[in-house]
Tab-separated table of C-alpha atoms in Angstrom:
chain	number	residue	atom	x	y	z
A	1	MET	CA	15.846	14.788	13.227
A	2	LYS	CA	18.811	14.468	10.900
A	3	SER	CA	21.184	15.636	13.650
A	4	ASN	CA	19.581	13.108	16.032
A	5	ILE	CA	20.109	10.352	13.470
A	6	GLN	CA	23.774	11.316	13.250
A	7	GLN	CA	24.042	11.215	17.042
A	8	TYR	CA	22.475	7.764	17.077
A	9	ARG	CA	24.947	6.689	14.428
A	10	GLN	CA	27.892	7.723	16.578
A	11	LYS	CA	26.479	5.828	19.547
A	12	LEU	CA	25.892	2.673	17.499
A	13	LEU	CA	29.354	2.855	15.949
A	14	ALA	CA	30.849	2.887	19.430
A	15	GLU	CA	28.593	0.116	20.759
A	16	GLN	CA	29.166	-2.173	17.789
A	17	GLN	CA	32.841	-1.272	17.404
A	18	LEU	CA	32.367	-0.114	13.825
A	19	THR	CA	34.366	2.359	11.755
A	20	VAL	CA	32.769	4.308	8.905
A	21	ILE	CA	34.298	3.692	5.477
A	22	LYS	CA	31.736	5.542	3.371
A	23	GLU	CA	28.635	7.670	3.910
A	24	PHE	CA	25.814	7.248	1.391
A	25	ASP	CA	23.770	10.289	0.369
A	26	THR	CA	20.441	8.583	1.104
A	27	ALA	CA	19.041	11.352	3.296
A	28	ASP	CA	20.064	14.106	0.879
A	29	LYS	CA	18.615	12.324	-2.166
A	30	GLU	CA	15.364	11.180	-0.618
A	31	ASN	CA	14.799	13.954	1.908
A	32	SER	CA	14.081	11.356	4.567
A	33	HIS	CA	15.048	10.704	8.130
A	34	LYS	CA	17.461	7.879	7.547
A	35	ASP	CA	21.182	7.293	7.489
A	36	VAL	CA	23.142	4.608	5.623
A	37	THR	CA	26.864	3.971	5.976
A	38	LEU	CA	29.376	1.356	4.877
A	39	CYS	CA	31.317	0.301	7.958
A	40	GLN	CA	34.029	-2.083	9.050
A	41	ASN	CA	34.131	-4.073	12.284
A	42	SER	CA	37.158	-4.923	14.401
A	43	ALA	CA	37.714	-8.116	12.391
A	44	GLY	CA	37.907	-6.140	9.139
A	45	GLN	CA	34.503	-7.302	7.870
A	46	GLN	CA	32.568	-4.708	5.846
A	47	LEU	CA	28.939	-4.162	6.858
A	48	ILE	CA	26.037	-1.819	6.121
A	49	LEU	CA	24.614	0.201	9.025
A	50	ARG	CA	21.130	1.491	8.231
A	51	ILE	CA	19.289	3.765	10.678
A	52	GLY	CA	15.748	5.103	10.391
A	53	GLU	CA	14.361	2.501	7.974
A	54	THR	CA	14.850	-1.243	8.095
A	55	ARG	CA	13.541	-4.183	6.109
A	56	PRO	CA	10.545	-6.186	7.382
A	57	LEU	CA	12.044	-9.019	9.423
A	58	ILE	CA	9.783	-11.440	7.563
A	59	PHE	CA	11.752	-10.676	4.382
A	60	PHE	CA	14.514	-13.319	4.420
A	61	PRO	CA	16.500	-12.089	7.452
A	62	ASP	CA	18.906	-15.004	6.930
A	63	GLY	CA	19.411	-14.006	3.308
A	64	TRP	CA	18.491	-15.775	0.094
A	65	GLN	CA	20.346	-16.975	-2.965
A	66	GLY	CA	18.216	-18.053	-5.904
A	67	GLU	CA	18.741	-18.615	-9.589
A	68	ASN	CA	18.831	-14.901	-10.358
A	69	ILE	CA	18.705	-12.947	-7.111
A	70	TYR	CA	20.687	-12.541	-3.916
A	71	ILE	CA	19.266	-11.076	-0.712
A	72	PRO	CA	21.830	-10.074	1.946
A	73	THR	CA	21.631	-11.338	5.524
A	74	VAL	CA	20.534	-9.123	8.412
A	75	ILE	CA	23.246	-9.617	11.014
A	76	PHE	CA	21.562	-7.572	13.737
A	77	ALA	CA	18.386	-5.506	14.053
A	78	GLY	CA	17.273	-3.316	16.924
A	79	LYS	CA	16.102	0.118	18.040
A	80	ILE	CA	17.793	3.153	19.510
A	81	LYS	CA	15.461	5.719	21.099
A	82	LYS	CA	12.571	4.006	19.241
A	83	ILE	CA	14.400	4.501	15.918
A	84	PRO	CA	14.914	1.182	14.064
A	85	TYR	CA	18.327	0.206	12.763
A	86	GLU	CA	19.949	-2.817	11.188
A	87	ILE	CA	23.416	-4.110	10.473
A	88	GLU	CA	23.384	-5.924	7.168
A	89	GLU	CA	25.797	-7.999	5.128
A	90	PHE	CA	27.683	-5.852	2.617
A	91	VAL	CA	27.363	-7.034	-0.986
A	92	ALA	CA	30.299	-6.128	-3.213
A	93	GLY	CA	29.811	-5.389	-6.884
A	94	PRO	CA	28.868	-2.630	-9.330
A	95	LEU	CA	25.490	-0.934	-9.345
A	96	LEU	CA	23.467	-1.898	-12.405
A	97	SER	CA	23.164	1.812	-13.216
A	98	ASP	CA	26.946	1.926	-13.704
A	99	ILE	CA	26.844	-1.120	-15.979
A	100	ASN	CA	24.026	0.421	-18.033
A	101	ASN	CA	25.432	3.953	-17.995
A	102	LYS	CA	25.837	4.416	-21.762
A	103	THR	CA	22.577	2.706	-22.727
A	104	ALA	CA	20.657	4.800	-20.178
A	105	LYS	CA	21.096	7.842	-22.415
A	106	THR	CA	18.678	6.223	-24.868
A	107	GLY	CA	16.112	5.487	-22.146
A	108	LYS	CA	16.767	1.750	-22.389
A	109	ILE	CA	18.403	-1.129	-20.546
A	110	GLN	CA	20.920	-3.213	-22.466
A	111	PRO	CA	19.300	-6.499	-23.632
A	112	ASP	CA	21.295	-9.008	-21.553
A	113	LEU	CA	20.773	-6.991	-18.383
A	114	LEU	CA	17.078	-6.447	-19.093
A	115	ALA	CA	16.513	-10.183	-19.533
A	116	LYS	CA	18.183	-10.880	-16.190
A	117	LEU	CA	16.185	-8.158	-14.437
A	118	ILE	CA	12.900	-9.518	-15.745
A	119	ALA	CA	13.834	-13.033	-14.626
A	120	SER	CA	14.652	-11.543	-11.214
A	121	PHE	CA	11.260	-9.831	-11.075
A	122	TRP	CA	9.490	-13.145	-11.585
A	123	GLU	CA	11.710	-14.855	-9.011
A	124	VAL	CA	10.728	-12.235	-6.417
A	125	GLN	CA	7.063	-12.914	-7.222
A	126	GLU	CA	7.575	-16.638	-6.689
A	127	ILE	CA	9.578	-16.599	-3.461
A	128	CYS	CA	7.538	-13.848	-1.783
A	129	ARG	CA	3.985	-14.799	-2.699
A	130	LYS	CA	3.430	-16.725	0.556
A	131	LEU	CA	5.143	-14.218	2.839
A	132	PRO	CA	2.773	-12.210	5.095
A	133	LEU	CA	3.942	-8.866	3.719
A	134	GLU	CA	2.120	-5.631	4.544
A	135	SER	CA	0.209	-3.587	1.993
A	136	LYS	CA	2.240	-0.576	0.868
A	137	PHE	CA	-0.070	0.797	-1.796
A	138	SER	CA	-3.578	2.079	-2.426
A	139	SER	CA	-5.382	3.632	-5.358
A	140	GLN	CA	-5.614	6.829	-3.303
A	141	LYS	CA	-1.896	7.324	-3.897
A	142	ILE	CA	-2.427	7.374	-7.663
A	143	GLU	CA	-5.310	9.809	-7.217
A	144	LYS	CA	-3.128	12.038	-5.033
A	145	HIS	CA	-0.405	12.066	-7.693
A	146	PHE	CA	-2.952	12.755	-10.412
A	147	ILE	CA	-4.242	15.896	-8.667
A	148	LEU	CA	-0.885	17.561	-9.355
A	149	ALA	CA	0.089	15.616	-12.486
A	150	GLN	CA	-2.981	16.778	-14.432
A	151	LYS	CA	-1.553	20.300	-14.412
A	152	ILE	CA	0.871	19.253	-17.139
A	153	LEU	CA	-0.886	16.244	-18.702
A	154	SER	CA	-3.189	16.649	-21.691
A	155	LYS	CA	-6.752	15.259	-21.629
A	156	PRO	CA	-6.926	14.740	-17.844
A	157	ASN	CA	-10.590	13.665	-18.043
A	158	GLU	CA	-9.684	10.698	-20.227
A	159	ILE	CA	-6.862	9.755	-17.867
A	160	GLU	CA	-9.190	9.949	-14.863
A	161	LYS	CA	-11.708	7.630	-16.544
A	162	ILE	CA	-8.995	5.006	-17.094
A	163	MET	CA	-7.924	5.317	-13.455
A	164	SER	CA	-11.485	4.794	-12.208
A	165	ARG	CA	-12.188	1.935	-14.592
A	166	ASN	CA	-9.199	-0.005	-13.240
A	167	ASN	CA	-9.747	0.385	-9.500
A	168	LYS	CA	-9.881	-3.398	-9.063
A	169	PHE	CA	-6.467	-3.738	-10.688
A	170	TRP	CA	-4.843	-1.238	-8.324
A	171	SER	CA	-6.384	-2.934	-5.280
A	172	LYS	CA	-5.262	-6.508	-6.023
A	173	LEU	CA	-1.839	-6.744	-4.401
A	174	TYR	CA	1.346	-8.686	-5.171
A	175	PRO	CA	4.886	-8.764	-3.712
A	176	SER	CA	7.041	-5.762	-4.540
A	177	LYS	CA	10.577	-4.789	-3.586
A	178	TRP	CA	10.068	-1.055	-4.271
A	179	LYS	CA	12.786	0.867	-6.030
A	180	PHE	CA	13.583	-2.110	-8.215
A	181	ALA	CA	15.740	0.376	-10.099
A	182	LEU	CA	19.213	0.171	-11.607
A	183	ASP	CA	20.741	2.461	-8.983
A	184	ASN	CA	19.445	0.236	-6.192
A	185	LEU	CA	20.562	-3.177	-7.449
A	186	ILE	CA	24.036	-4.749	-7.484
A	187	LEU	CA	25.559	-7.383	-9.766
A	188	THR	CA	27.418	-9.902	-7.620
A	189	ALA	CA	30.612	-11.738	-8.508
A	190	ASN	CA	28.596	-14.886	-9.337
A	191	ASN	CA	26.234	-12.970	-11.637
A	192	LYS	CA	23.258	-12.622	-9.283
A	193	ILE	CA	21.237	-9.436	-8.845
A	194	ALA	CA	21.489	-8.357	-5.218
A	195	LEU	CA	18.454	-6.642	-3.706
A	196	ILE	CA	19.678	-3.872	-1.413
A	197	ASP	CA	17.751	-1.254	0.580
A	198	ASN	CA	14.773	-3.506	1.270
A	199	ALA	CA	12.993	-1.297	3.809
A	200	LYS	CA	9.869	-0.799	1.693
A	201	VAL	CA	9.292	-4.373	0.600
A	202	GLY	CA	5.553	-5.020	0.681
A	203	LEU	CA	2.419	-5.614	-1.358
A	204	ARG	CA	1.529	-3.340	-4.278
A	205	TYR	CA	-0.320	-3.668	-7.572
A	206	PHE	CA	0.989	-6.295	-9.975
A	207	GLY	CA	4.124	-5.293	-11.861
A	208	TYR	CA	4.941	-2.281	-9.705
A	209	ASP	CA	8.635	-3.182	-9.792
A	210	LEU	CA	8.618	-3.369	-13.592
A	211	GLY	CA	7.684	0.310	-13.691
A	212	TRP	CA	10.874	1.088	-11.770
A	213	LEU	CA	12.877	-0.468	-14.605
A	214	VAL	CA	11.345	2.061	-16.995
A	215	TRP	CA	10.547	5.478	-15.597
A	216	PRO	CA	13.882	6.470	-13.915
A	217	LEU	CA	15.536	6.217	-17.338
A	218	TRP	CA	13.185	8.926	-18.627
A	219	LEU	CA	15.236	11.303	-16.484
A	220	GLU	CA	18.569	10.096	-17.826
A	221	MET	CA	17.753	10.227	-21.527
A	222	GLU	CA	19.708	12.626	-23.699
A	223	GLU	CA	17.488	15.527	-24.717
A	224	LYS	CA	17.515	14.506	-28.395
A	225	ASN	CA	15.846	11.202	-27.463
A	226	TYR	CA	12.758	12.894	-26.009
A	227	LYS	CA	11.575	13.386	-29.594
A	228	LYS	CA	11.875	9.666	-30.367
A	229	VAL	CA	8.593	8.632	-28.780
A	230	ALA	CA	7.761	5.989	-31.405
A	231	ALA	CA	11.156	4.352	-30.861
A	232	HIS	CA	10.585	4.301	-27.103
A	233	ILE	CA	7.153	2.726	-27.563
A	234	SER	CA	8.794	0.025	-29.711
A	235	TYR	CA	11.284	-0.598	-26.907
A	236	LEU	CA	8.436	-0.889	-24.380
A	237	GLU	CA	6.624	-3.355	-26.654
A	238	TYR	CA	9.815	-5.449	-26.775
A	239	PHE	CA	10.061	-5.147	-22.976
A	240	CYS	CA	6.450	-6.359	-22.622
A	241	LYS	CA	7.040	-9.418	-24.826
A	242	LEU	CA	10.181	-10.311	-22.874
A	243	VAL	CA	8.301	-10.152	-19.551
A	244	GLN	CA	5.661	-12.519	-20.926
A	245	LYS	CA	8.290	-14.859	-22.365
A	246	LYS	CA	10.018	-15.248	-18.992
A	247	ARG	CA	6.784	-15.405	-16.999
A	248	ALA	CA	6.695	-17.640	-13.937
A	249	THR	CA	3.837	-20.099	-14.458
A	250	SER	CA	3.044	-20.144	-10.717
A	251	VAL	CA	2.177	-16.430	-10.736
A	252	LYS	CA	-1.045	-15.287	-12.368
A	253	PRO	CA	-1.436	-11.592	-13.300
A	254	PRO	CA	-4.888	-10.149	-12.469
A	255	LEU	CA	-5.751	-9.286	-16.094
A	256	ASP	CA	-4.528	-9.885	-19.638
A	257	PHE	CA	-0.800	-9.252	-19.357
A	258	ASN	CA	-0.482	-6.979	-22.366
A	259	TYR	CA	-3.182	-4.725	-20.898
A	260	VAL	CA	-1.554	-4.902	-17.459
A	261	PHE	CA	1.814	-3.842	-18.828
A	262	TRP	CA	0.451	-0.645	-20.366
A	263	LEU	CA	-1.456	0.117	-17.159
A	264	ILE	CA	1.887	-0.050	-15.353
A	265	ILE	CA	3.400	2.447	-17.813
A	266	PHE	CA	0.258	4.607	-17.553
A	267	GLU	CA	0.643	4.852	-13.758
A	268	ARG	CA	4.355	5.611	-14.022
A	269	ILE	CA	3.695	8.487	-16.441
A	270	ILE	CA	1.326	9.981	-13.866
A	271	GLY	CA	3.996	9.524	-11.187
A	272	ALA	CA	6.699	11.156	-13.313
A	273	ALA	CA	4.407	14.087	-14.161
A	274	TYR	CA	3.639	14.477	-10.450
A	275	ASP	CA	7.359	14.715	-9.700
A	276	ILE	CA	7.771	17.491	-12.276
A	277	VAL	CA	4.907	19.573	-10.861
A	278	ASN	CA	5.952	18.819	-7.287
A	279	ASN	CA	9.556	19.766	-8.097
A	280	THR	CA	10.765	16.604	-6.410
A	281	LYS	CA	14.248	16.919	-4.974
A	282	TYR	CA	16.119	14.800	-7.522
A	283	LEU	CA	14.844	17.020	-10.370
A	284	LYS	CA	16.639	20.082	-9.039
A	285	LYS	CA	19.858	19.039	-10.773
A	286	LEU	CA	18.133	19.173	-14.188
A	287	SER	CA	17.785	22.231	-16.398
A	288	GLU	CA	14.378	23.823	-17.014
A	289	GLN	CA	14.857	23.078	-20.711
A	290	LYS	CA	15.299	19.361	-20.065
A	291	ILE	CA	12.317	19.260	-17.706
A	292	GLU	CA	10.145	20.929	-20.365
A	293	LYS	CA	11.236	18.323	-22.918
A	294	GLN	CA	10.390	15.614	-20.402
A	295	ARG	CA	6.922	17.116	-20.018
A	296	GLN	CA	6.385	17.002	-23.784
A	297	PHE	CA	7.727	13.447	-23.906
A	298	LEU	CA	5.372	12.291	-21.129
A	299	ASN	CA	2.354	13.770	-22.900
A	300	SER	CA	3.293	12.128	-26.192
A	301	LEU	CA	3.847	8.833	-24.400
A	302	MET	CA	0.543	9.107	-22.527
A	303	LYS	CA	-1.358	9.734	-25.767
A	304	ILE	CA	-0.179	6.420	-27.214
A	305	VAL	CA	-0.531	4.483	-23.962
A	306	THR	CA	-4.117	5.642	-23.381
A	307	GLU	CA	-4.984	4.476	-26.889
A	308	LYS	CA	-3.660	1.028	-25.970
A	309	ILE	CA	-5.776	0.732	-22.804
A	310	SER	CA	-8.934	2.617	-23.755
A	311	TYR	CA	-10.802	-0.469	-24.948
């Protein structure tokens, strides 16, 4: 399939009179059948060509610029041999992961950036809540992850009880970008956060995107910080208060927000543990020693989180 995707790329480049400037490693990182390139047309305009996965056309095809976020315009969308593709406006600017590079080693996001990201999360909730987005999540996915994750998580029976007790939470769905992570967001020249790679926009449990601002940094932490669980919990408590402070009044979470926040972290711990057991592709670059320290960190984190949501 990958070779077919590359063949389709060559055909589209010729048809659209595009020249490749840069190939992104999307397929290698995600082990998926898609191809993303930065291209240039005959007029010198830079564009993104994405093949294999495209955003839902209901999701602001003409773009969007709000107080905090920027959504690029889809210039053209079509299919080649039943494979979807899109040509999208290129958004210049640094990835937020590059801006936060030093702070990431502590498992945190620098305060000014975190505040802007949280404001962006609420803006997405507001502008998308009336869009007819498709459901992209079910509680069965958590259960599937848990089957493997419990191999390295302590007290799996207690974890399973919390999962079952909160079935209604998982099933009540809200707008979600997916991969609302620092390496998938761009800071524009006018200080907006640009949402790129919007193929999996849809409905998921409340706060799903907030979890993506937390768990990827667990992989980037320096090994010495895996022992500082109490400090990380303090950071998450600060994070929780900031989300509540910036809350959009038009959006109502399904439960008490403090409880909801720790449920989000709870689910992300299960997901991270699943990735370790499943030996997910992006973990292959990490040493066994670091992965073992991550495992210990996740268990310590889960112990505290389950205490917070066991009432």
